[in-house]
Amino acid sequence: MERIKTIATRDLQ
Amino acid sequence: MVHQYKLNGYNIVLDTCSGSVHLVDEVAYDVIALYKEATREEITARLLEKYADRPDVTAADLAQCLDDVAALEAAGKLWSPDVYENMAFDFKNRNHVVKALCLHVAHTCNLNCSYCFAAQGRYQGERALMSLDVGKRAMEFLIENSGTRHNLEVDFFGGEPLMNWQMVKDLVAYCRQREKETGKNFRFTLTTNGMLIDDDVIDFCNREMSNVVLSLDGRKEIHDRLRVDYAGRGSYDTIVPKFQKFVKARGDKNYYIRGTYTHANTDFTKDIFHMADLGFTELSMEPVVSKPDDPCALTKEDLPVLLDQYELLAKEMLRREREGRPFTFYHYMIDLTGGPCIYKRISGCGSGTEYMAVTPWGDLYPCHQFVGDPKYLLGDIWKGVTNTAAQDEFRHCNAYARPECKDCWAKLYCSGGCAANAYHATGSISGVYEYGCELFKKRIECAIMIEVAKNQDLAAQGIEVPVQLGGTCTACADGEGCAE
């Protein structure tokens, strides 16, 4: 079963 | 570096250097926690024992979960390497430009707030108003030192800037003319206590100011305890109707209702909710900056209360959003897929280098919180920066400058923290204001949790949002990315 969900990632006054 | 935490029923895993945020179940949470300290076989044995009463947790299932974690690591989304440290120390050699000024147009104030870091607007000096000539020269200093930067920012600050209102208007007009001649784009902001707001101020600001920051501490009894005039009268009843009129007329332009909380209102969420109930939706609330012996100062005993308050705030914001009456809290605005680039994350606010404060007589300081401290007088708007030693100190002050921060998961979010807070707490801008760190980390945890919760709310409606800019979104028919 899927136990991990990636929500987001950020390609780096 | 990986940071794991549980909040509001969510198990969240943050990979610091890739900015990846993962929502995981209890089993995966444990797998990730053990992954770097035990073998696959040891992890499997320990978790089969721990979850013996769970039929869904089998050896095969754990093997799949371990494979998923390994795949995320290989993809650079877990334990991604910190490759940015060398960049941080290359900053000294980078081209430096000035792109923002905090313009102290008035070192005087019509309120007498006891907690004011600027000593009732005088900054430990004489009362003064900036002349238009000094203002114009400050703008020329900014243009001359801005290099190829297109966007230039000027915050009208004080003291109370509306006590020098005609000069503000004249200087904006001057800059609009200079925009045409130089190709620059000026973005003006104004920070005010609101006492002198009238129709002229509202009309002008809504035309010319890209943002206005309006000072309100929340509930009347809280606000009026400290924000009083020189006769000791509270200012709440005067400013709230003015702010409501101002914000209503402002339409969709940016504003913030900005409060300060102190030892007297560690239950500050009540003040934020009060602001929201007054009809304001763009809110900011900051911990007081004061000497430790000040009665307003936050204490060690206050800290757990404050951390709980931030969690309470996050949960209430989600509740109100689901009810269709959302509000924004500045510190919970976080863009997980399109946030700041790595250079911004390392260098932070740019105080002392790309951002400076200008006094009414044209002296330059690293930011408004250093004004009046002779050690940090950088120069002036005619000769430029002459105290290069002080500026170099700020140039090296970044997310990688402090050994204490080396293993901190939040360093690419706080950029090493506020130099002024560090200076006032430790005597060095490269010190660590640990109290502020604890508050900051809690705010980031809450901000990320809110984004996770929103993501799950959308998923429950069958909408999957992209995990990365340029990804495919199913929120609307064309599949294009959007601002949501």
Tab-separated table of C-alpha atoms in Angstrom:
chain	number	residue	atom	x	y	z
A	1	MET	CA	0.000	0.000	0.000
A	2	GLU	CA	1.085	3.575	-0.595
A	3	ARG	CA	2.329	5.021	2.658
A	4	ILE	CA	4.065	8.158	1.365
A	5	LYS	CA	2.564	11.063	-0.551
A	6	THR	CA	4.874	13.814	-1.758
A	7	ILE	CA	3.032	17.098	-1.335
A	8	ALA	CA	5.559	19.497	-2.836
A	9	THR	CA	9.147	19.994	-3.835
A	10	ARG	CA	11.140	23.096	-4.737
A	11	ASP	CA	13.869	22.767	-7.347
A	12	LEU	CA	16.624	25.038	-6.085
A	13	GLN	CA	9.474	45.535	3.843
B	1	MET	CA	18.773	16.754	6.317
B	2	VAL	CA	15.314	15.465	7.209
B	3	HIS	CA	12.899	16.884	9.773
B	4	GLN	CA	9.921	14.838	10.949
B	5	TYR	CA	7.034	16.062	13.049
B	6	LYS	CA	3.413	15.333	13.872
B	7	LEU	CA	0.855	18.106	13.958
B	8	ASN	CA	-2.928	18.249	13.780
B	9	GLY	CA	-3.138	14.561	12.895
B	10	TYR	CA	-0.626	14.743	10.051
B	11	ASN	CA	2.741	12.954	9.928
B	12	ILE	CA	4.998	15.310	8.001
B	13	VAL	CA	8.505	14.754	6.658
B	14	LEU	CA	10.483	17.722	5.355
B	15	ASP	CA	13.663	17.377	3.340
B	16	THR	CA	15.503	20.618	4.024
B	17	CYS	CA	17.743	20.998	0.994
B	18	SER	CA	15.218	20.029	-1.673
B	19	GLY	CA	12.260	21.651	0.061
B	20	SER	CA	10.336	18.406	-0.426
B	21	VAL	CA	7.359	17.868	1.857
B	22	HIS	CA	5.988	14.366	2.298
B	23	LEU	CA	2.810	13.293	4.047
B	24	VAL	CA	3.303	9.801	5.430
B	25	ASP	CA	1.437	7.286	7.531
B	26	GLU	CA	2.591	5.996	10.907
B	27	VAL	CA	4.556	3.093	9.437
B	28	ALA	CA	6.450	5.155	6.871
B	29	TYR	CA	7.110	7.756	9.575
B	30	ASP	CA	8.868	5.068	11.609
B	31	VAL	CA	10.697	3.678	8.579
B	32	ILE	CA	12.128	7.113	7.773
B	33	ALA	CA	13.075	7.723	11.405
B	34	LEU	CA	15.024	4.446	11.512
B	35	TYR	CA	16.370	4.485	7.960
B	36	LYS	CA	19.787	5.976	8.671
B	37	GLU	CA	20.476	4.137	11.903
B	38	ALA	CA	19.457	0.534	11.179
B	39	THR	CA	19.645	-2.043	8.384
B	40	ARG	CA	16.618	-3.013	6.312
B	41	GLU	CA	16.418	-6.281	8.215
B	42	GLU	CA	16.564	-4.536	11.598
B	43	ILE	CA	13.910	-2.005	10.561
B	44	THR	CA	11.643	-4.769	9.286
B	45	ALA	CA	12.023	-6.813	12.468
B	46	ARG	CA	11.404	-3.847	14.766
B	47	LEU	CA	8.338	-2.640	12.901
B	48	LEU	CA	6.807	-6.093	12.503
B	49	GLU	CA	7.058	-6.340	16.275
B	50	LYS	CA	5.689	-2.837	16.861
B	51	TYR	CA	2.765	-3.311	14.470
B	52	ALA	CA	2.083	-6.977	15.261
B	53	ASP	CA	-1.631	-6.219	15.604
B	54	ARG	CA	-1.805	-4.565	12.170
B	55	PRO	CA	-2.613	-7.086	9.388
B	56	ASP	CA	-1.612	-4.536	6.732
B	57	VAL	CA	1.967	-4.354	8.019
B	58	THR	CA	3.744	-7.336	6.503
B	59	ALA	CA	7.347	-8.023	5.591
B	60	ALA	CA	6.479	-7.540	1.916
B	61	ASP	CA	4.707	-4.275	2.675
B	62	LEU	CA	7.664	-2.972	4.679
B	63	ALA	CA	10.014	-3.972	1.858
B	64	GLN	CA	7.894	-1.868	-0.514
B	65	CYS	CA	7.954	1.062	1.895
B	66	LEU	CA	11.738	0.787	2.262
B	67	ASP	CA	12.051	0.728	-1.533
B	68	ASP	CA	9.892	3.858	-1.765
B	69	VAL	CA	12.102	5.658	0.744
B	70	ALA	CA	15.221	4.568	-1.163
B	71	ALA	CA	13.684	5.846	-4.403
B	72	LEU	CA	12.935	9.227	-2.838
B	73	GLU	CA	16.510	9.439	-1.585
B	74	ALA	CA	17.825	8.578	-5.045
B	75	ALA	CA	15.559	11.254	-6.533
B	76	GLY	CA	16.992	13.867	-4.165
B	77	LYS	CA	13.786	14.257	-2.169
B	78	LEU	CA	14.997	12.732	1.091
B	79	TRP	CA	18.388	13.368	2.703
B	80	SER	CA	19.311	15.497	-0.288
B	81	PRO	CA	22.885	16.743	0.086
B	82	ASP	CA	23.623	20.244	1.322
B	83	VAL	CA	25.582	21.614	-1.606
B	84	TYR	CA	25.011	25.258	-0.772
B	85	GLU	CA	27.562	25.945	1.947
B	86	ASN	CA	30.353	26.930	-0.422
B	87	MET	CA	27.996	29.310	-2.193
B	88	ALA	CA	27.340	31.086	1.075
B	89	PHE	CA	30.968	31.987	1.513
B	90	ASP	CA	31.255	33.145	-2.070
B	91	PHE	CA	28.843	35.942	-1.250
B	92	LYS	CA	31.602	38.375	-0.412
B	93	ASN	CA	32.814	38.241	-3.995
B	94	ARG	CA	29.414	38.716	-5.542
B	95	ASN	CA	28.319	41.949	-7.088
B	96	HIS	CA	26.407	43.955	-4.511
B	97	VAL	CA	23.616	46.319	-5.230
B	98	VAL	CA	21.186	48.277	-3.090
B	99	LYS	CA	17.570	47.638	-3.931
B	100	ALA	CA	15.562	48.684	-0.882
B	101	LEU	CA	15.563	51.553	1.579
B	102	CYS	CA	13.682	52.042	4.802
B	103	LEU	CA	13.170	55.787	4.742
B	104	HIS	CA	12.855	57.345	8.188
B	105	VAL	CA	10.858	60.366	7.136
B	106	ALA	CA	9.929	61.242	10.722
B	107	HIS	CA	11.880	60.686	13.909
B	108	THR	CA	8.902	61.718	15.940
B	109	CYS	CA	5.560	60.196	16.797
B	110	ASN	CA	2.097	61.180	17.972
B	111	LEU	CA	1.850	58.060	20.128
B	112	ASN	CA	3.872	57.165	23.202
B	113	CYS	CA	3.966	53.369	23.111
B	114	SER	CA	6.091	52.096	25.980
B	115	TYR	CA	7.346	49.048	24.086
B	116	CYS	CA	8.523	50.989	21.030
B	117	PHE	CA	11.960	49.772	19.909
B	118	ALA	CA	12.468	53.213	18.382
B	119	ALA	CA	12.008	55.020	21.719
B	120	GLN	CA	8.795	56.799	20.725
B	121	GLY	CA	10.171	57.360	17.248
B	122	ARG	CA	13.233	59.354	18.293
B	123	TYR	CA	15.726	56.454	18.103
B	124	GLN	CA	17.593	57.748	21.153
B	125	GLY	CA	18.179	61.043	19.321
B	126	GLU	CA	16.476	64.330	18.594
B	127	ARG	CA	13.075	64.711	16.987
B	128	ALA	CA	13.462	65.343	13.268
B	129	LEU	CA	11.615	65.316	9.963
B	130	MET	CA	13.340	64.386	6.710
B	131	SER	CA	13.502	67.231	4.206
B	132	LEU	CA	12.478	66.721	0.592
B	133	ASP	CA	16.070	67.400	-0.482
B	134	VAL	CA	17.375	64.577	1.705
B	135	GLY	CA	14.598	62.325	0.428
B	136	LYS	CA	15.477	63.062	-3.194
B	137	ARG	CA	19.165	62.430	-2.554
B	138	ALA	CA	18.279	59.106	-0.885
B	139	MET	CA	16.370	58.098	-4.017
B	140	GLU	CA	19.328	59.045	-6.204
B	141	PHE	CA	21.599	56.989	-3.916
B	142	LEU	CA	19.245	54.047	-4.431
B	143	ILE	CA	19.126	54.464	-8.211
B	144	GLU	CA	22.911	54.906	-8.474
B	145	ASN	CA	23.615	51.779	-6.430
B	146	SER	CA	20.900	49.519	-7.819
B	147	GLY	CA	22.862	48.206	-10.787
B	148	THR	CA	20.599	46.322	-13.171
B	149	ARG	CA	17.839	45.801	-10.608
B	150	HIS	CA	14.480	46.864	-12.007
B	151	ASN	CA	12.352	46.748	-8.862
B	152	LEU	CA	13.331	49.249	-6.169
B	153	GLU	CA	11.550	49.420	-2.828
B	154	VAL	CA	11.043	52.294	-0.458
B	155	ASP	CA	9.250	51.964	2.862
B	156	PHE	CA	8.070	55.193	4.451
B	157	PHE	CA	8.791	54.612	8.098
B	158	GLY	CA	9.303	56.443	11.351
B	159	GLY	CA	8.383	57.318	14.010
B	160	GLU	CA	5.127	58.135	12.363
B	161	PRO	CA	5.569	58.892	8.648
B	162	LEU	CA	2.209	60.637	8.342
B	163	MET	CA	3.694	63.445	10.461
B	164	ASN	CA	5.704	64.304	7.328
B	165	TRP	CA	2.950	63.540	4.863
B	166	GLN	CA	3.433	66.311	2.297
B	167	MET	CA	7.074	65.307	1.924
B	168	VAL	CA	6.018	61.682	1.324
B	169	LYS	CA	3.660	62.758	-1.452
B	170	ASP	CA	6.230	65.061	-3.031
B	171	LEU	CA	8.892	62.352	-2.948
B	172	VAL	CA	6.597	59.784	-4.570
B	173	ALA	CA	5.882	62.273	-7.363
B	174	TYR	CA	9.626	62.812	-7.790
B	175	CYS	CA	10.216	59.054	-8.046
B	176	ARG	CA	7.441	58.579	-10.587
B	177	GLN	CA	9.224	61.111	-12.781
B	178	ARG	CA	12.561	59.382	-12.215
B	179	GLU	CA	10.990	56.046	-13.195
B	180	LYS	CA	10.370	57.416	-16.682
B	181	GLU	CA	13.950	58.656	-16.931
B	182	THR	CA	15.684	55.564	-15.544
B	183	GLY	CA	13.432	52.619	-16.410
B	184	LYS	CA	13.279	51.620	-12.749
B	185	ASN	CA	10.098	50.524	-10.975
B	186	PHE	CA	9.537	51.972	-7.501
B	187	ARG	CA	7.371	50.034	-5.069
B	188	PHE	CA	6.338	52.082	-2.074
B	189	THR	CA	5.109	50.876	1.276
B	190	LEU	CA	3.955	52.799	4.332
B	191	THR	CA	3.953	51.766	7.982
B	192	THR	CA	1.599	53.833	10.134
B	193	ASN	CA	-0.092	53.928	13.529
B	194	GLY	CA	-3.188	55.268	11.781
B	195	MET	CA	-3.858	58.336	13.908
B	196	LEU	CA	-3.555	60.788	11.004
B	197	ILE	CA	-5.291	58.749	8.319
B	198	ASP	CA	-7.828	60.819	6.396
B	199	ASP	CA	-9.399	60.703	2.936
B	200	ASP	CA	-6.318	62.247	1.345
B	201	VAL	CA	-4.057	59.579	2.873
B	202	ILE	CA	-6.430	56.796	1.827
B	203	ASP	CA	-6.776	58.029	-1.760
B	204	PHE	CA	-3.065	58.637	-2.202
B	205	CYS	CA	-1.959	55.346	-0.640
B	206	ASN	CA	-4.460	53.317	-2.592
B	207	ARG	CA	-3.090	54.892	-5.747
B	208	GLU	CA	0.629	54.822	-4.982
B	209	MET	CA	1.502	52.393	-2.174
B	210	SER	CA	1.919	48.749	-3.143
B	211	ASN	CA	1.507	47.804	0.507
B	212	VAL	CA	0.471	49.505	3.727
B	213	VAL	CA	1.232	48.192	7.201
B	214	LEU	CA	-1.329	49.309	9.782
B	215	SER	CA	-0.447	48.922	13.459
B	216	LEU	CA	-3.132	47.351	15.647
B	217	ASP	CA	-2.406	45.068	18.587
B	218	GLY	CA	-5.798	43.364	18.677
B	219	ARG	CA	-8.384	43.574	21.428
B	220	LYS	CA	-9.149	47.089	22.681
B	221	GLU	CA	-7.876	46.428	26.203
B	222	ILE	CA	-4.632	44.962	24.836
B	223	HIS	CA	-4.087	47.676	22.254
B	224	ASP	CA	-4.904	50.544	24.610
B	225	ARG	CA	-2.664	49.237	27.378
B	226	LEU	CA	0.477	50.201	25.456
B	227	ARG	CA	-0.486	52.191	22.367
B	228	VAL	CA	-1.402	55.497	23.981
B	229	ASP	CA	-0.959	59.161	23.160
B	230	TYR	CA	1.054	61.594	25.278
B	231	ALA	CA	-1.983	62.192	27.503
B	232	GLY	CA	-2.156	58.454	28.162
B	233	ARG	CA	-5.304	57.905	26.105
B	234	GLY	CA	-5.656	54.684	24.137
B	235	SER	CA	-5.759	54.906	20.353
B	236	TYR	CA	-8.013	51.928	19.500
B	237	ASP	CA	-11.257	53.859	19.091
B	238	THR	CA	-9.557	56.409	16.847
B	239	ILE	CA	-7.748	54.069	14.503
B	240	VAL	CA	-10.037	51.060	14.034
B	241	PRO	CA	-12.728	52.932	12.045
B	242	LYS	CA	-9.980	54.590	9.992
B	243	PHE	CA	-8.364	51.224	9.235
B	244	GLN	CA	-11.708	49.703	8.285
B	245	LYS	CA	-12.424	52.563	5.893
B	246	PHE	CA	-8.869	52.396	4.505
B	247	VAL	CA	-8.965	48.647	3.884
B	248	LYS	CA	-12.445	48.737	2.361
B	249	ALA	CA	-11.326	51.428	-0.085
B	250	ARG	CA	-8.137	49.525	-0.847
B	251	GLY	CA	-9.901	46.792	-2.795
B	252	ASP	CA	-7.525	43.978	-3.644
B	253	LYS	CA	-4.301	45.911	-3.040
B	254	ASN	CA	-1.944	44.608	-0.376
B	255	TYR	CA	-2.178	45.614	3.247
B	256	TYR	CA	-1.325	44.113	6.603
B	257	ILE	CA	-2.871	44.717	9.960
B	258	ARG	CA	0.239	44.292	12.042
B	259	GLY	CA	0.278	43.756	15.793
B	260	THR	CA	2.859	43.181	18.485
B	261	TYR	CA	2.324	40.703	21.280
B	262	THR	CA	4.061	40.944	24.634
B	263	HIS	CA	4.189	39.200	27.998
B	264	ALA	CA	0.800	40.813	28.684
B	265	ASN	CA	-0.984	38.913	25.907
B	266	THR	CA	0.610	35.539	25.436
B	267	ASP	CA	-2.909	34.500	24.396
B	268	PHE	CA	-2.300	36.531	21.249
B	269	THR	CA	-4.469	34.351	19.032
B	270	LYS	CA	-7.453	36.079	20.646
B	271	ASP	CA	-6.079	39.326	19.262
B	272	ILE	CA	-5.619	37.853	15.798
B	273	PHE	CA	-9.159	36.464	15.820
B	274	HIS	CA	-10.380	39.863	16.991
B	275	MET	CA	-8.687	41.480	13.979
B	276	ALA	CA	-10.360	38.928	11.711
B	277	ASP	CA	-13.715	39.555	13.366
B	278	LEU	CA	-13.286	43.285	12.678
B	279	GLY	CA	-13.248	42.372	8.978
B	280	PHE	CA	-9.501	42.416	8.350
B	281	THR	CA	-8.132	39.450	6.419
B	282	GLU	CA	-4.396	40.162	5.961
B	283	LEU	CA	-2.854	39.827	9.393
B	284	SER	CA	0.565	39.847	10.978
B	285	MET	CA	1.449	39.522	14.660
B	286	GLU	CA	4.990	39.760	15.947
B	287	PRO	CA	6.718	39.052	19.247
B	288	VAL	CA	7.909	42.181	21.019
B	289	VAL	CA	11.558	43.203	20.693
B	290	SER	CA	12.655	44.487	24.087
B	291	LYS	CA	15.311	44.286	26.762
B	292	PRO	CA	14.982	41.249	29.065
B	293	ASP	CA	14.200	43.397	32.123
B	294	ASP	CA	11.346	45.209	30.379
B	295	PRO	CA	7.944	44.250	31.863
B	296	CYS	CA	6.739	43.613	28.298
B	297	ALA	CA	9.504	41.114	27.571
B	298	LEU	CA	8.559	37.541	26.800
B	299	THR	CA	9.813	35.094	29.423
B	300	LYS	CA	11.109	31.548	29.329
B	301	GLU	CA	7.851	30.447	30.955
B	302	ASP	CA	5.885	32.101	28.135
B	303	LEU	CA	7.521	29.992	25.423
B	304	PRO	CA	5.428	26.785	25.642
B	305	VAL	CA	2.291	28.922	25.804
B	306	LEU	CA	3.313	30.767	22.644
B	307	LEU	CA	4.118	27.543	20.793
B	308	ASP	CA	0.656	26.220	21.656
B	309	GLN	CA	-0.857	29.480	20.458
B	310	TYR	CA	0.748	29.112	17.038
B	311	GLU	CA	-0.722	25.612	16.712
B	312	LEU	CA	-4.125	26.858	17.826
B	313	LEU	CA	-3.903	29.634	15.237
B	314	ALA	CA	-3.122	27.183	12.431
B	315	LYS	CA	-6.049	24.943	13.326
B	316	GLU	CA	-8.459	27.870	13.586
B	317	MET	CA	-7.296	29.242	10.225
B	318	LEU	CA	-8.054	25.893	8.601
B	319	ARG	CA	-11.457	25.794	10.287
B	320	ARG	CA	-12.358	29.276	9.078
B	321	GLU	CA	-11.085	28.514	5.581
B	322	ARG	CA	-13.322	25.454	5.386
B	323	GLU	CA	-16.216	27.642	6.536
B	324	GLY	CA	-15.530	30.078	3.701
B	325	ARG	CA	-14.203	32.945	5.824
B	326	PRO	CA	-10.434	32.647	5.491
B	327	PHE	CA	-7.783	35.077	6.629
B	328	THR	CA	-4.062	35.273	5.941
B	329	PHE	CA	-1.368	35.218	8.610
B	330	TYR	CA	1.917	36.568	7.303
B	331	HIS	CA	4.106	33.893	8.854
B	332	TYR	CA	1.931	31.094	7.528
B	333	MET	CA	2.293	32.214	3.935
B	334	ILE	CA	4.618	29.660	2.443
B	335	ASP	CA	5.012	28.730	-1.186
B	336	LEU	CA	6.259	25.158	-1.197
B	337	THR	CA	6.775	24.859	-4.947
B	338	GLY	CA	7.745	28.402	-5.951
B	339	GLY	CA	9.278	29.977	-2.873
B	340	PRO	CA	12.533	31.911	-2.765
B	341	CYS	CA	15.562	30.829	-4.776
B	342	ILE	CA	18.661	29.516	-3.034
B	343	TYR	CA	20.474	32.868	-3.041
B	344	LYS	CA	17.572	34.532	-1.272
B	345	ARG	CA	17.366	31.666	1.207
B	346	ILE	CA	21.024	32.022	2.083
B	347	SER	CA	21.231	35.803	2.234
B	348	GLY	CA	17.903	36.551	3.943
B	349	CYS	CA	16.566	40.082	4.181
B	350	GLY	CA	19.760	41.659	2.856
B	351	SER	CA	20.109	44.104	5.733
B	352	GLY	CA	23.324	46.106	5.564
B	353	THR	CA	23.958	45.191	1.943
B	354	GLU	CA	20.978	45.408	-0.389
B	355	TYR	CA	18.653	46.887	2.234
B	356	MET	CA	19.444	49.886	4.442
B	357	ALA	CA	17.730	52.473	6.595
B	358	VAL	CA	18.120	56.213	6.010
B	359	THR	CA	17.741	58.684	8.879
B	360	PRO	CA	16.110	62.117	8.484
B	361	TRP	CA	19.569	63.636	8.027
B	362	GLY	CA	20.770	61.068	5.486
B	363	ASP	CA	22.821	58.650	7.572
B	364	LEU	CA	22.816	54.997	6.514
B	365	TYR	CA	22.278	52.071	8.893
B	366	PRO	CA	21.934	48.331	8.164
B	367	CYS	CA	18.220	48.440	8.970
B	368	HIS	CA	15.703	50.364	11.046
B	369	GLN	CA	16.542	48.388	14.180
B	370	PHE	CA	20.172	49.570	14.187
B	371	VAL	CA	19.429	53.261	13.729
B	372	GLY	CA	21.080	55.328	16.443
B	373	ASP	CA	23.783	52.762	17.252
B	374	PRO	CA	27.085	54.489	16.348
B	375	LYS	CA	28.834	51.142	15.876
B	376	TYR	CA	26.596	50.423	12.909
B	377	LEU	CA	26.587	53.813	11.221
B	378	LEU	CA	27.498	52.666	7.692
B	379	GLY	CA	27.933	56.041	5.997
B	380	ASP	CA	25.562	58.500	4.392
B	381	ILE	CA	23.618	59.029	1.176
B	382	TRP	CA	26.190	61.467	-0.217
B	383	LYS	CA	29.414	59.505	0.338
B	384	GLY	CA	27.842	56.042	0.362
B	385	VAL	CA	29.021	53.234	2.614
B	386	THR	CA	32.289	54.191	4.291
B	387	ASN	CA	32.159	51.777	7.232
B	388	THR	CA	33.009	48.786	5.065
B	389	ALA	CA	34.041	46.695	8.077
B	390	ALA	CA	30.509	46.856	9.463
B	391	GLN	CA	29.041	46.110	6.049
B	392	ASP	CA	31.334	43.100	5.640
B	393	GLU	CA	30.057	41.811	8.960
B	394	PHE	CA	26.546	41.841	7.511
B	395	ARG	CA	27.704	40.382	4.215
B	396	HIS	CA	28.973	37.313	6.030
B	397	CYS	CA	25.860	37.085	8.161
B	398	ASN	CA	23.854	34.372	6.426
B	399	ALA	CA	22.290	30.967	6.869
B	400	TYR	CA	25.700	29.304	7.053
B	401	ALA	CA	27.489	31.831	9.252
B	402	ARG	CA	26.655	30.265	12.606
B	403	PRO	CA	28.036	26.889	13.717
B	404	GLU	CA	24.924	26.444	15.886
B	405	CYS	CA	22.760	26.466	12.750
B	406	LYS	CA	24.764	23.887	10.819
B	407	ASP	CA	22.422	21.029	11.647
B	408	CYS	CA	19.205	23.027	11.876
B	409	TRP	CA	16.443	21.930	9.519
B	410	ALA	CA	15.021	25.462	9.320
B	411	LYS	CA	18.115	27.342	8.174
B	412	LEU	CA	16.957	27.663	4.561
B	413	TYR	CA	13.663	29.113	5.777
B	414	CYS	CA	14.970	31.615	8.332
B	415	SER	CA	18.227	32.404	6.468
B	416	GLY	CA	20.018	32.486	9.782
B	417	GLY	CA	17.444	34.693	11.446
B	418	CYS	CA	17.160	38.406	12.053
B	419	ALA	CA	20.531	40.107	12.610
B	420	ALA	CA	18.961	42.750	14.846
B	421	ASN	CA	17.296	40.182	17.078
B	422	ALA	CA	20.602	38.310	17.364
B	423	TYR	CA	22.444	41.532	18.177
B	424	HIS	CA	20.003	42.594	20.865
B	425	ALA	CA	19.900	39.121	22.415
B	426	THR	CA	23.588	38.181	22.254
B	427	GLY	CA	25.562	41.334	21.465
B	428	SER	CA	26.598	39.994	18.058
B	429	ILE	CA	24.766	39.970	14.747
B	430	SER	CA	26.214	36.498	14.225
B	431	GLY	CA	24.807	35.278	17.524
B	432	VAL	CA	21.775	33.041	17.820
B	433	TYR	CA	18.554	34.323	19.369
B	434	GLU	CA	17.378	30.910	20.495
B	435	TYR	CA	13.983	32.092	21.730
B	436	GLY	CA	13.255	33.502	18.284
B	437	CYS	CA	14.450	30.251	16.699
B	438	GLU	CA	11.910	28.243	18.678
B	439	LEU	CA	9.078	30.538	17.626
B	440	PHE	CA	10.249	30.541	14.022
B	441	LYS	CA	10.502	26.762	13.773
B	442	LYS	CA	7.022	26.328	15.198
B	443	ARG	CA	5.637	28.834	12.693
B	444	ILE	CA	7.241	26.987	9.781
B	445	GLU	CA	5.911	23.655	11.037
B	446	CYS	CA	2.430	25.179	11.240
B	447	ALA	CA	2.716	26.821	7.819
B	448	ILE	CA	3.717	23.547	6.173
B	449	MET	CA	0.962	21.680	8.015
B	450	ILE	CA	-1.621	24.121	6.655
B	451	GLU	CA	-0.382	23.499	3.110
B	452	VAL	CA	-0.558	19.742	3.681
B	453	ALA	CA	-4.100	20.053	5.038
B	454	LYS	CA	-5.202	22.154	2.059
B	455	ASN	CA	-3.663	19.581	-0.263
B	456	GLN	CA	-5.626	16.830	1.450
B	457	ASP	CA	-8.838	18.846	1.325
B	458	LEU	CA	-8.399	19.190	-2.443
B	459	ALA	CA	-7.508	15.520	-2.817
B	460	ALA	CA	-10.755	14.648	-1.049
B	461	GLN	CA	-12.527	16.557	-3.839
B	462	GLY	CA	-10.615	14.601	-6.466
B	463	ILE	CA	-8.210	17.447	-7.218
B	464	GLU	CA	-4.505	16.671	-7.316
B	465	VAL	CA	-2.237	19.718	-7.332
B	466	PRO	CA	1.238	19.493	-8.870
B	467	VAL	CA	4.098	18.774	-6.491
B	468	GLN	CA	6.451	20.965	-8.483
B	469	LEU	CA	6.162	24.068	-10.638
B	470	GLY	CA	5.335	23.045	-14.180
B	471	GLY	CA	3.624	19.871	-13.034
B	472	THR	CA	0.155	18.869	-14.136
B	473	CYS	CA	-2.782	20.086	-12.098
B	474	THR	CA	-6.269	18.639	-12.260
B	475	ALA	CA	-8.015	21.568	-10.605
B	476	CYS	CA	-9.407	22.849	-13.886
B	477	ALA	CA	-10.064	21.550	-17.372
B	478	ASP	CA	-6.975	22.876	-19.127
B	479	GLY	CA	-4.498	21.267	-16.742
B	480	GLU	CA	-2.445	24.442	-16.546
B	481	GLY	CA	-0.645	25.386	-13.370
B	482	CYS	CA	-2.182	28.224	-11.424
B	483	ALA	CA	-1.555	30.288	-8.348
B	484	GLU	CA	-3.592	28.021	-6.110
